[in-house]
Amino acid sequence: MSAVAETTQHLEPLITDLGLILMTAGIAVVIFRKLKQPLVLGYLIAGFLAGNHFDFFPSIKDIKSVEVWAEIGIIFLLFSLGLEFSFKKLMKVGGTASITAGVQIASMCAIGYSVGQWLGWPKMDSIFLGVILSISSTTIILKSFDELGVKTQKFAGIVIGSLIVQDILAILMMVLLSTIAVSNQFSGSALLMSVLKLVFFLVLWFLGGIFIIPTVLKKTKHLLTDEMLLIISLALCLTMVIFAAKAGFSPALGAFIMGSIIAETTQAEHIEHLIKPVKDFFGAVFFVSVGMLIDPNALYEHALPVIVLSMVTILGQSISSTFGALLSGQPLKESIRTGMSLSQIGEFSFIIATLGVTLNATNSFLYPIVVAVSAVTVFTTPFMIKYSLPFSEYLAHNLPRKWTKRIERYSASTQAIKTVSLWQTVINAFLIQVIVLVVIIIAIILISARFIVPLVNDYHLGNSFGALIILAILSPFLWALAFRRVAVAEVEQLMRDRKSRGPLTMLFFIRIILSIFFIGLLLNIFFSPRVAFIALIIAIIIYLIFHKKLHSQYHKIENHFLANLNDREIAKAKRSRSDLTPWDGHMAFFDIAAESNIAGEALKNLQIRENLGINIVSIKRGDVMIHIPEANERIFPGDEVCVIGTDAQVQEFKKYLDQHEMDLSPEVVEPDIVLRQIELKNHTFLGKSIKDSKLREKTKGLIVGIEKRGNRTLNPESNVILEKDDILWIVGDKKLLADLAHD
């Protein structure tokens, strides 16, 4: 009986506090939904009032249990963020989002540190403050975009791309802060080792996860019910949490990584749908728990820092992000709207603040200040997004014309077609292959040293069998490291230049030396140096004899990995927003509903361009893609129509579709139709009108924008005369446009 009573007594505060958390969350949802305010703000305030600092509300009994629920909430919140992330998104965000996020984070880290020092805070608190103020809130921004209906607009794509980059940089900074906090010093070597360790585990987890998890999910798909899939997904999340903790990283990192791995599978959308209630549940638990941990006395004592830091966050984030977007080549209006949307801190800031408290690296006052600043900026975010458009238009009309002209010219020049050098392509391919293969080889060697060697040491010839098995496992990767060809076409072009042959040969020998080194390293683990040297020579001879077999085996492994990596895109053929956007124009995609009353009409009869100012640049009909459709082309039910225009024009087109019972669908970008910028120099059609230039016929395309002496026109008339130094934006066939650009 005593054991049962003890268990009941132990569980009671945990269950009671969870009930209190959920009750306050439920009340907050109702009230703040009624007030049309962000729910996260409601959770924070409800948690603050339900904390044990107020006698007139039911209060928590055990602060430790709240911290447990908050930590569980962090894990599932980051798991759900990982599901929305996917490594491919990071590869697709491009330079605009990377530059915007990079400038923002670097600026805010410096500003936050400086403000912390100005307030007289210790150096470690100032460092944490700088990082905390540099990360915008993905959750708040996405919810605000949905509520305001701006998620399909051009600037929103830049913001979402920046958030993806910020999430990755936040993970990196968490690792670096942990290293600094533990060592309590700024050791360059320690930071470098932390970064290398993070890169090693990220690559290893990603490769292993993509190789195994999609395969398992595909093979067992017919066996998995929704219940089983939910349980397996949560089990994978918690398994990676354990791995991350064992490797010395934050559990939140493991949850985020597993989410991003699952995001590459064909089951991603289904799993995301199943996880959503869990995410909402633990998200509410997390934010209410954060509110409960706020000390009102600390807020009162540090009211001035809260006000100062709120202003620094709103202004600093807005200005630094705007400058980053401008630097990346975005137009003034889009840059301002991007900056004003990123003017808050959120979930990652809480996590980093919690990290500082857990590691005893920061003072206790920093946490409630961060939460208070987040509450203020969460409240202001919808207003910043809403009023970003009129404010950007105000600045565009009132800034000196000389400034706006320079910004426009810089924006146009940075979006021009850029060529990548052959050497850059070769070096990138070389580094990617070497890093990936070295990580795999080192991981297998470390596992062998840790588990295989102790196991075989006690048996006669055990070391020989152990070494033979591990070499057989490593052999395809060692062969690829030494001999697999990369960037074949570029290397062949460079080999024609006598000056390039030496560096290319050097790269080849570096790979061979690395392979020999790793073979020797492995053999040295199992044998004495003399025996290892003899075994190394034998191993090299065997590798050379069976190189064709190794070649075939490696490509089977690689093809399996690539199939898993691309399976989601191949299976779904889903579509993403185009980032080839001139000025205020962008591509958007719509489905023609079966009940549409314009189905069957020819484009010339609909007069969409004449009435709405947009161009239809492609129609996808089943497996058939019609690029730059003729005027006589008809619209049919189920067609996917791609249009190009400004945000306002696209919104008008959406209203037009709604009036004719059409449904907005996800967006698509077909790889063989692109938007390109071409500056006219000595082209044969100079002095001719757009119609007489025959550019439509030459490129199978459409001129959708033209800049003349700094003045821009979207979707110009066909009688506009083409002159030298004009900049054209043309939607058309990728190959034909590339040929035109080189004429």
JSON list of C-alpha atoms in Angstrom, two decimals, residues 592 596-603 605-606 632-637 639:
[
{"chain": "A", "resi": 592, "resn": "ILE", "atom": "CA", "xyz": [-9.80, 25.14, -62.92]},
{"chain": "A", "resi": 596, "resn": "SER", "atom": "CA", "xyz": [-16.30, 26.44, -63.49]},
{"chain": "A", "resi": 597, "resn": "ASN", "atom": "CA", "xyz": [-18.55, 28.34, -65.88]},
{"chain": "A", "resi": 598, "resn": "ILE", "atom": "CA", "xyz": [-15.61, 29.58, -67.96]},
{"chain": "A", "resi": 599, "resn": "ALA", "atom": "CA", "xyz": [-14.39, 26.05, -68.72]},
{"chain": "A", "resi": 600, "resn": "GLY", "atom": "CA", "xyz": [-14.31, 25.50, -72.48]},
{"chain": "A", "resi": 601, "resn": "GLU", "atom": "CA", "xyz": [-13.80, 29.20, -73.26]},
{"chain": "A", "resi": 602, "resn": "ALA", "atom": "CA", "xyz": [-10.90, 30.36, -75.45]},
{"chain": "A", "resi": 603, "resn": "LEU", "atom": "CA", "xyz": [-8.37, 32.73, -73.88]},
{"chain": "A", "resi": 605, "resn": "ASN", "atom": "CA", "xyz": [-12.78, 35.44, -75.34]},
{"chain": "A", "resi": 606, "resn": "LEU", "atom": "CA", "xyz": [-11.98, 35.64, -71.65]},
{"chain": "A", "resi": 632, "resn": "ASN", "atom": "CA", "xyz": [-7.31, 30.28, -79.37]},
{"chain": "A", "resi": 633, "resn": "GLU", "atom": "CA", "xyz": [-6.28, 27.86, -76.59]},
{"chain": "A", "resi": 634, "resn": "ARG", "atom": "CA", "xyz": [-9.22, 26.83, -74.42]},
{"chain": "A", "resi": 635, "resn": "ILE", "atom": "CA", "xyz": [-9.49, 26.38, -70.66]},
{"chain": "A", "resi": 636, "resn": "PHE", "atom": "CA", "xyz": [-10.76, 22.98, -69.49]},
{"chain": "A", "resi": 637, "resn": "PRO", "atom": "CA", "xyz": [-11.82, 21.61, -66.08]},
{"chain": "A", "resi": 639, "resn": "ASP", "atom": "CA", "xyz": [-6.33, 22.52, -65.98]}
]
